[in-house]
XYZ file of C-alpha atoms in Angstrom:
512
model
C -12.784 -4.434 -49.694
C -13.982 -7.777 -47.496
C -15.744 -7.124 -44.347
C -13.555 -7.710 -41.636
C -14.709 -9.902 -38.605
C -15.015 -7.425 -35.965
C -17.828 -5.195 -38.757
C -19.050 -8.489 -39.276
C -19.978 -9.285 -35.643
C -20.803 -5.463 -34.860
C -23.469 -6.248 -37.859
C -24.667 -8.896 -36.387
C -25.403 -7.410 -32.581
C -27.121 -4.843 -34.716
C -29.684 -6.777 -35.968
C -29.795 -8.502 -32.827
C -30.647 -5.516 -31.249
C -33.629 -4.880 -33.380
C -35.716 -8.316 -32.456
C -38.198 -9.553 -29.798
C -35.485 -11.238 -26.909
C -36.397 -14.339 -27.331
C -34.053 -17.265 -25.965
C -32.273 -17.795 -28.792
C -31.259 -14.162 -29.173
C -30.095 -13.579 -25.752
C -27.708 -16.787 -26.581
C -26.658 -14.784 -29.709
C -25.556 -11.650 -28.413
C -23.971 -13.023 -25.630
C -21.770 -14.688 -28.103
C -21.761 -11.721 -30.256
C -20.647 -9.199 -27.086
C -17.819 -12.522 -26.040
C -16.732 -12.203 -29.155
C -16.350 -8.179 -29.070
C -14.821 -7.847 -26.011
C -11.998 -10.350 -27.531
C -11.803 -8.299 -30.813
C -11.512 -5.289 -28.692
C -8.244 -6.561 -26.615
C -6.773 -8.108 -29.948
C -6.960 -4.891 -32.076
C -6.239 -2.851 -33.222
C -8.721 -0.967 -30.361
C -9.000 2.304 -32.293
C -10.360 1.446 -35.465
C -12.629 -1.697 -33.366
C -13.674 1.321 -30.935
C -14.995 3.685 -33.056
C -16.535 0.933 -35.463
C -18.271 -0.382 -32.213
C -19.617 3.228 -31.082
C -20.542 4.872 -34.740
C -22.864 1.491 -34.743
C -23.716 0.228 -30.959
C -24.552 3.607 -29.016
C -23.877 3.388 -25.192
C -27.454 4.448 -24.751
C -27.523 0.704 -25.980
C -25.287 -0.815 -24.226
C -26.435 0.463 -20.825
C -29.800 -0.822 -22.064
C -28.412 -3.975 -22.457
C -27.383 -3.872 -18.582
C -31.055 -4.267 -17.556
C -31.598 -7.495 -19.948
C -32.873 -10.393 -17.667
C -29.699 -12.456 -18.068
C -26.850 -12.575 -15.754
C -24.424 -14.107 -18.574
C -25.351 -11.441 -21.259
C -24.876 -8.147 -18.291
C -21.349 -9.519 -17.210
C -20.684 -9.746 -20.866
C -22.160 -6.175 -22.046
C -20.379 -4.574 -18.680
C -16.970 -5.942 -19.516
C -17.162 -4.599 -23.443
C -18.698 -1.341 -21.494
C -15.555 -1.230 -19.481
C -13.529 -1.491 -22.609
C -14.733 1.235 -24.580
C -15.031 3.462 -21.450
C -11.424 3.160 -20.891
C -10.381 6.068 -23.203
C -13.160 8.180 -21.961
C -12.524 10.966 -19.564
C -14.496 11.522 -16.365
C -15.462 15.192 -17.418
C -17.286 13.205 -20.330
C -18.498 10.722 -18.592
C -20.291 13.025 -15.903
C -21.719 15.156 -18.941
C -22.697 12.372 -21.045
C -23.817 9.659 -18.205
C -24.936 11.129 -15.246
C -28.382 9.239 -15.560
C -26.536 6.256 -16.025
C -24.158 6.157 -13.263
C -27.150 6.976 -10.467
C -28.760 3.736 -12.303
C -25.342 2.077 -12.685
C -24.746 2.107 -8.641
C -27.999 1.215 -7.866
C -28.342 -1.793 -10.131
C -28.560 -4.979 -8.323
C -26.007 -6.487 -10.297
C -22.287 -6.551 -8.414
C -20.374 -5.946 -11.968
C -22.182 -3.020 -13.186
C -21.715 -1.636 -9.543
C -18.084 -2.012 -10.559
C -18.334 -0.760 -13.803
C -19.833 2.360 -12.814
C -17.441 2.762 -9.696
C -14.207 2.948 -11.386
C -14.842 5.820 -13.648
C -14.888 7.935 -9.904
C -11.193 6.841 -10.332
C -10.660 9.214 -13.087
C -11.818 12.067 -11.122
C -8.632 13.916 -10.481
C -9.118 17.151 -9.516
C -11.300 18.894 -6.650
C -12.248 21.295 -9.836
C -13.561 18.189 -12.115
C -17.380 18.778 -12.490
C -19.634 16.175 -9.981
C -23.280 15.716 -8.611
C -23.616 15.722 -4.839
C -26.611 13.006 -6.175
C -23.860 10.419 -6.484
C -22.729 10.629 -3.027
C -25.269 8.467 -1.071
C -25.243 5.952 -3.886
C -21.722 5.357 -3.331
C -22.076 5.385 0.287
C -24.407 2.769 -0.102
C -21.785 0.589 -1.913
C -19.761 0.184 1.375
C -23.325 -2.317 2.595
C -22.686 -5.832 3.327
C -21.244 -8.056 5.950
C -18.146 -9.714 3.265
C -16.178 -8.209 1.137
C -16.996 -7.812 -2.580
C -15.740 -5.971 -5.629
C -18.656 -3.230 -5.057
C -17.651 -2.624 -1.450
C -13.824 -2.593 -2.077
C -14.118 -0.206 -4.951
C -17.379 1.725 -3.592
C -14.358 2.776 0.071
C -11.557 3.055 -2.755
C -14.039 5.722 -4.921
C -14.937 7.243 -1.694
C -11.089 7.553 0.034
C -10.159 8.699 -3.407
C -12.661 11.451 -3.277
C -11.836 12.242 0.102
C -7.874 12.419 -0.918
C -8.545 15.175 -3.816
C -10.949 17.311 -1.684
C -14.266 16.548 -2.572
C -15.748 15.475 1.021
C -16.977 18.687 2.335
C -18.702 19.655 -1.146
C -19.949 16.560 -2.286
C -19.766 13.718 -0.008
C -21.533 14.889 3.157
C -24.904 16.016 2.295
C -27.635 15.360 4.472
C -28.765 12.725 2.228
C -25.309 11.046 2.135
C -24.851 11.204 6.363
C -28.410 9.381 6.758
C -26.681 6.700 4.512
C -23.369 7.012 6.619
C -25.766 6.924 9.815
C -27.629 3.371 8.485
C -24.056 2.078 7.781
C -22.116 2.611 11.270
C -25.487 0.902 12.548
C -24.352 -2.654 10.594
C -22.195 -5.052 11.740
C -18.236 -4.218 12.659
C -16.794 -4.701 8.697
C -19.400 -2.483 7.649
C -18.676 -0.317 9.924
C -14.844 0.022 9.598
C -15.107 0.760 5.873
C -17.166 3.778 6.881
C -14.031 4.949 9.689
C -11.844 4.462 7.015
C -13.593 7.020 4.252
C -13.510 9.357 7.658
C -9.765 8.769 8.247
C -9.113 9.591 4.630
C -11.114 12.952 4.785
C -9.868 13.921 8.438
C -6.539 13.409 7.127
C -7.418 15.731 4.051
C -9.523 18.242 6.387
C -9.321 19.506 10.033
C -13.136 20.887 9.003
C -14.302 17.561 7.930
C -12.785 16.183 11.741
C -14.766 18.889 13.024
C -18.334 17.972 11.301
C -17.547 14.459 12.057
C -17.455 15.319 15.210
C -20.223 17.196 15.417
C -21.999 14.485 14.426
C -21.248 12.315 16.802
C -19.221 10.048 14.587
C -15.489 10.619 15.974
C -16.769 9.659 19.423
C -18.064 6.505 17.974
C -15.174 5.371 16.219
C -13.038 6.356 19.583
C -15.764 3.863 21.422
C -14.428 0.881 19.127
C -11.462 1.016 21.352
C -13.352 -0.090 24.495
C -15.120 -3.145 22.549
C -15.272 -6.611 24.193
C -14.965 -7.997 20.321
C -10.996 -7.476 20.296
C -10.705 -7.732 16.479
C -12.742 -4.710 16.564
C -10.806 -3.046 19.601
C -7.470 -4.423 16.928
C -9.396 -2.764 13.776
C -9.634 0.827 16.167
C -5.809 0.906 17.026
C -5.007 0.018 13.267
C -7.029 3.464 12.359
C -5.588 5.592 14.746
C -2.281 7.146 13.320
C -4.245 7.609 10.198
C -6.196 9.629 11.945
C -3.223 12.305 13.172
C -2.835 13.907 10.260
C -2.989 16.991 11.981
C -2.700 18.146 15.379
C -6.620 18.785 15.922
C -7.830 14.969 15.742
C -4.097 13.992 17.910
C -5.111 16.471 20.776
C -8.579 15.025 20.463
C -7.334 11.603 20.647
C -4.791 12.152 23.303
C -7.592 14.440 25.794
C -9.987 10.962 25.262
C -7.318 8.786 26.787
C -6.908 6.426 23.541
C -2.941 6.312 23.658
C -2.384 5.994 27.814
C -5.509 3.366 27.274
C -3.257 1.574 24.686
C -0.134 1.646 27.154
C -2.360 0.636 29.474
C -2.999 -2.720 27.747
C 0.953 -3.071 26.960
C 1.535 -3.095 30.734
C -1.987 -5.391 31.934
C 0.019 -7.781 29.584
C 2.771 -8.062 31.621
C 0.579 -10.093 34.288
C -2.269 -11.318 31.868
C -1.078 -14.116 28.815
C -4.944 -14.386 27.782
C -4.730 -14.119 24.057
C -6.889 -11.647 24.185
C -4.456 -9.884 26.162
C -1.491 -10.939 24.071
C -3.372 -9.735 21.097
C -4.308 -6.305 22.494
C -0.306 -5.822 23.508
C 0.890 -6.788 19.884
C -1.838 -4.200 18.476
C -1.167 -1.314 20.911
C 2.954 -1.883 20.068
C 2.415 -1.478 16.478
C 0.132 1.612 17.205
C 3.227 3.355 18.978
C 5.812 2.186 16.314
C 3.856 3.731 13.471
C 2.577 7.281 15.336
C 6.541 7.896 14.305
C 5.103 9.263 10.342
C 1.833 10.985 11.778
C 2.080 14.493 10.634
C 0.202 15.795 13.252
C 2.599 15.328 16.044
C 6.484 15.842 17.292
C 7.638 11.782 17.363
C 9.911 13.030 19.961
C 7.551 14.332 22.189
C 4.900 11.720 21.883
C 7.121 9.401 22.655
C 8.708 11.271 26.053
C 5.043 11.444 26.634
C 3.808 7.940 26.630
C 6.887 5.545 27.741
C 6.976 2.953 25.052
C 10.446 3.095 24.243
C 11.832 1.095 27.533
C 9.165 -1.330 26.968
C 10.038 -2.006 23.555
C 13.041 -2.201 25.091
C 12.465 -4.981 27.861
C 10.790 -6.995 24.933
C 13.505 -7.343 22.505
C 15.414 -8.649 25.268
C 12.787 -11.617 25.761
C 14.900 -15.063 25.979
C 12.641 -16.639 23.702
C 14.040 -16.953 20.266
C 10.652 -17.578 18.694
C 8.381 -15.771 20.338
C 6.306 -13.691 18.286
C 6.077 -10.301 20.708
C 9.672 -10.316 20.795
C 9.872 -10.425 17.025
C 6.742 -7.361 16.968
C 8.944 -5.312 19.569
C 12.103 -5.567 16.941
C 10.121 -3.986 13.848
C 8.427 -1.641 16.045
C 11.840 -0.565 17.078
C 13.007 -0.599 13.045
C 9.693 1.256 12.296
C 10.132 3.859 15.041
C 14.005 4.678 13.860
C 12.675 5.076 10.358
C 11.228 8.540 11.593
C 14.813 11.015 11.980
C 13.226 13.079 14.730
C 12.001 9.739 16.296
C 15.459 8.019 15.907
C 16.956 11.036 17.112
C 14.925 10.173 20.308
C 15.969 6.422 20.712
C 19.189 7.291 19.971
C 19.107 9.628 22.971
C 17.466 7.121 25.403
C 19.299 4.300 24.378
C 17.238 1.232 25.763
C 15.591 0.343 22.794
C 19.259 0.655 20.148
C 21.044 -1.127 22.999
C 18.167 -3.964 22.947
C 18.286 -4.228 19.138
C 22.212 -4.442 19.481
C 21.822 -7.172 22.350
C 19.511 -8.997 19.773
C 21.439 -9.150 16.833
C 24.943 -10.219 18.131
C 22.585 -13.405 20.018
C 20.602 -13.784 17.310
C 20.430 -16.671 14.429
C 17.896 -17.536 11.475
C 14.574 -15.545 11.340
C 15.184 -13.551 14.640
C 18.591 -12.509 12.798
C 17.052 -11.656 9.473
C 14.150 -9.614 11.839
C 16.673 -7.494 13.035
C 18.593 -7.474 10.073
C 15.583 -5.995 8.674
C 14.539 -3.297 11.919
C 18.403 -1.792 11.227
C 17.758 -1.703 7.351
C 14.716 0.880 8.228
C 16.397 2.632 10.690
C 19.582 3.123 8.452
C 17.315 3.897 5.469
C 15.099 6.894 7.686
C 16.354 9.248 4.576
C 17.246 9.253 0.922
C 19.957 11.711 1.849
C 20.707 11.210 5.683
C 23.408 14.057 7.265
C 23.720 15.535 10.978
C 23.098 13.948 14.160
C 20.251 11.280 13.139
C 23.294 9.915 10.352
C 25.294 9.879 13.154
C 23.039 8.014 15.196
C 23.469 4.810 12.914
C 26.964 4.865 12.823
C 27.059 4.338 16.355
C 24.377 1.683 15.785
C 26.397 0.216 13.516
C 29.493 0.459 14.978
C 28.116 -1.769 18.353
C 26.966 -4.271 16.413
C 28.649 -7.781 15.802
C 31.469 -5.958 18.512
C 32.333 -3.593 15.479
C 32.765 -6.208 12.753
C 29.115 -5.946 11.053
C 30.001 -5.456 7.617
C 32.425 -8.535 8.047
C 29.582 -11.076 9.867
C 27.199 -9.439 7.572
C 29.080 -10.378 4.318
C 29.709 -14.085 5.385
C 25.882 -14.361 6.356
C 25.217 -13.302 2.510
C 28.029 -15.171 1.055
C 25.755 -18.242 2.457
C 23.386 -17.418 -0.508
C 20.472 -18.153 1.631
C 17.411 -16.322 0.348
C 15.922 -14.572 3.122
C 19.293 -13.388 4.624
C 21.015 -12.263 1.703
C 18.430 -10.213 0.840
C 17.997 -9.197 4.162
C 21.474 -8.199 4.593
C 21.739 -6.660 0.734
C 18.867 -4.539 1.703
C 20.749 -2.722 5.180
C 24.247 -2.521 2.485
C 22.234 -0.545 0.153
C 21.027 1.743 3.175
C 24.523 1.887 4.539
C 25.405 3.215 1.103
C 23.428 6.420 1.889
C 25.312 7.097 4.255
C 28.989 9.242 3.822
C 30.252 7.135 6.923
C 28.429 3.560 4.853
C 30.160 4.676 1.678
C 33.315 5.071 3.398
C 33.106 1.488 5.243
C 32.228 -0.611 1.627
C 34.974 0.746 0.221
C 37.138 0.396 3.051
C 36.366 -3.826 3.019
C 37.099 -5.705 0.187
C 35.704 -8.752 0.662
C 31.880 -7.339 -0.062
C 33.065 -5.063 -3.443
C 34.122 -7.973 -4.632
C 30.972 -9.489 -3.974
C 28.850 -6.951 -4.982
C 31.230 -7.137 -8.538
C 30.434 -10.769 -8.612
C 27.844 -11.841 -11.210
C 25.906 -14.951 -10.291
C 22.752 -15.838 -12.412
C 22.420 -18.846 -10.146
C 21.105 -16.336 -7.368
C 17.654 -15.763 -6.303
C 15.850 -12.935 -8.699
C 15.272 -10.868 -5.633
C 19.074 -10.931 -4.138
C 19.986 -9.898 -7.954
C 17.690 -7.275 -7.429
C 19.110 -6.291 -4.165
C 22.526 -6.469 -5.202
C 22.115 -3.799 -8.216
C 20.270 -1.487 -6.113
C 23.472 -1.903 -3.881
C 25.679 -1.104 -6.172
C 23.478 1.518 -7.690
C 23.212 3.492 -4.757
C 26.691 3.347 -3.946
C 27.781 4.673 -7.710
C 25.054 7.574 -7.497
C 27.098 8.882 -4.109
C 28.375 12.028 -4.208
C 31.549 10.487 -2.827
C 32.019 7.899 -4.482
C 34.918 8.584 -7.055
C 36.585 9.747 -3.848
C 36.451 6.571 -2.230
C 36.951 4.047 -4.416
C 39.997 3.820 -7.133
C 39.261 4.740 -10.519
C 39.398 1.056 -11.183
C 36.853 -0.154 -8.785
C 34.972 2.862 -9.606
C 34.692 2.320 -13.302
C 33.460 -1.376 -12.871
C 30.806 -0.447 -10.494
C 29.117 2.422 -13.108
C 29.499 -0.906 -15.764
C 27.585 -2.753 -13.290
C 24.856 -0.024 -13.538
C 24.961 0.421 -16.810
C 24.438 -3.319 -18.037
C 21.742 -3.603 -15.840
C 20.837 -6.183 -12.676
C 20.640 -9.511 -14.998
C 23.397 -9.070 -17.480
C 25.092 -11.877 -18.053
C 28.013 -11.646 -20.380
C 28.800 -13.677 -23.430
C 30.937 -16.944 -23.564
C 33.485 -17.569 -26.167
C 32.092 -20.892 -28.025
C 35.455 -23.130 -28.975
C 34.295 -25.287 -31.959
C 36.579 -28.733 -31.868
C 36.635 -29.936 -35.205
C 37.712 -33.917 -35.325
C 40.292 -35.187 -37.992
């Protein structure tokens, strides 16, 4: 039987292997590994795999990692990467735990990497691990820019955090003088270290409490008070990951960080520095999103700190373009997304009234803004019921003075991208809805739409317009609300899929 060209080339890095690395050589296995790691992807990868292995042993390869050529270790690391792929992270601990201490302190950024994403097949707290790998990967996260090494070294470490493995193996004396060196770097270095602590305060009330024993919750907390407003910016972007849990929200509300953050929505108000301006626009979407932190009642955080009124005041700003008024209209959207939260705005009213006010003024991308804040707040459940349902019909019933789903439909009959998906996307929430369902079928003028095939449309507005009419025939009501008819044509439309397009009779004209 011939030698195929894959044996052929694992031959040749063979005997490669076995002479002095001379110039010449290092050119030939670089071409040799090149030519592997394109076997490899062509196939097929079993039998090429185990050829590769029963010949080249990793012991080799990782060898090869530590050759004084930069061309030959990107080379080796990616073929390393290839035949890892298959291999589990039980064997890889068992089999390589020599090598991946080495692997994270090489020098080299892409065998940093290499080694790095087999922590991504770690998947259980229960999976074996070496607390000896924890300050390596700390050290990962060092460096002023970003890199592969130090976005994979936080994603290895939040990863670990998010399946348990912070107290045991992440936080050994060894690893918190790393940590310590770290959070002494500049403010990037220092904010991928706060956000491995989010990740295993959100996982842990114990790890909050031996991060703040040592020192390091009060130090993040600090960030807030920095003169450097991107770093003040970066703080209030961490905070509602950090409420998890009530124990780091009561710590964060006793130290003053949310009536601090109100505190720079109102100084705002007579201050248009744009460091002001960008303090207000950060502190607004650090409100809007404590809606989804499982550590608190929305309702009562926001009774507590009074947001909602200013939110409010700044939807109503008479500037079309402005870009706080445009922040204060998804913060609203993102606040209603919460039910307990839109329960709340629904009971104080400025802020839905505002939104209202805004759309029925509103044109081009202020319309589509809003058009977008009601989509989240109709779509704050897969199966929405009771009094938070209720609260977006009466949403919906004030806007466009009760004729939404009629403005709504001539805005997406324009066939303008941004719009008609815009206004697809708060349809297919309405459809959620017993009182949406009931309102679609009740106006004709958008079935037919919605029945109306158009391959000349936008990709994403076909998209929308199946999920529409997805959602609507997975109702529980829907047989009940539209005729068996209208019905039967809408499950066709689900079956044949969003970018069916049917056949056209061909009329051959044959000439005498």
């Amino acid at each position: 039987m011939p030698e195929k060209e894959y044996e052929a080339n694992i031959k040749q890095i063979c005997e490669l292997l076995q002479s002095d690395p001379t110039p010449e050589v290092i050119q030939g296995l670089r071409d040799a590994f090149e030519a592997l790691s394109k076997q490899l992807r062509a196939g097929p990868f079993l039998e090429v795999f185990e050829t590769t292995l029963s010949n080249i042993p990793f012991s080799a390869l990782f060898s090869l990692l530590a050759a004084p050529d930069n061309k030959l270790i990107v080379t080796v690391a990616g073929v390393t990467g290839l035949l890892l792929k298959p291999v589990t992270w039980p064997m890889v601990h068992q089999t390589f735990e020599e090598y991946i201490i080495q692997g994270l302190a090489h020098p080299h950024p892409v065998v940093k990497s290499l080694v790095l994403r087999q922590f991504l097949k770690c998947e259980e707290k229960t999976d074996p691990f070496s607390p000896q790998y924890g300050p390596h990967i700390w050290k990962c996260l060092e460096g002023k820019g970003e890199s592969d090494a130090t976005r994979l070294g936080k994603q290895v470490l939040v990863h670990l955090c998010k399946i348990g493995m912070s107290m045991d193996y992440l936080l050994s004396d060894e690893s918190m003088s790393v940590v310590r060196l770290l959070l002494s770097g500049n403010e990037t270095q220092r904010f991928r270290v706060y956000d491995v602590v989010a990740a295993a305060i959100g996982e842990s009330d114990s790890a909050f409490e031996f991060f703040r024993q040592e020192g390091i919750v009060d130090m993040l907390v600090k960030e807030g008070d920095a003169r450097d407003v991107l770093v003040a910016m970066n703080f209030y972007e961490l905070v509602p990951t950090l409420c998890e849990s009530s124990v780091p929200y009561e710590y964060l509300e006793a130290a003053g960080v949310f009536s601090d953050a109100l505190k720079q929505v109102y100084k705002a108000k007579n201050d248009d520095s744009v460091t002001s301006s960008l303090m207000r626009l950060s502190a607004l979407k650090l409100f809007s999103r404590m809606a989804d932190a499982q550590g608190i009642s929305p309702a009562k955080f926001y009774e507590r700190h009074a947001i909602v009124p200013e939110l409010g005041e700044l939807v109503l700003l008479p500037e079309p373009g402005s870009d706080l008024k445009a922040t204060a209209i998804t913060c609203v959207g993102t606040i209603g997304n919460n039910a307990e939260a839109l329960g709340y705005l629904a009971t104080e009213k400025t802020a839905l009234a505002a939104l209202v006010t805004a759309y029925n003024s509103s044109f081009g991308h202020l319309r589509v803004e809003c058009l977008r804040a009601i989509t989240c707040i109709f779509g704050y459940s897969t199966t929405p019921s009771g009094a938070a349902s209720q609260a977006c019909y009466e949403l919906y019933a004030q806007l466009d003075e009760g004729k939404f789903l009629v403005g709504l439909t001539k805005e997406i009959m324009k066939g303008f991208e941004e719009s008609c998906v815009a206004g697809l996307a708060v349809i297919q929430k309405m459809a959620l809805h017993a009182w949406g369902l009931h309102e679609i079928a009740s106006y004709q003028n958008i079935v037919n739409f919605l029945l109306m095939r158009d391959s000349a449309r936008v990709k994403t507005a076909q998209q929308w317009q199946f999920a529409v009419v997805e959602s609507i025939v997975k109702a529980p009501a829907a047989k009940s609300e539209f005729d068996d008819d209208t019905y039967a044509r809408l499950a066709r439309y689900v079956r044949e899929g969003p970018y069916f397009v049917a056949a056209t009779a061909q009329v051959a004209l044959e000439s005498s």
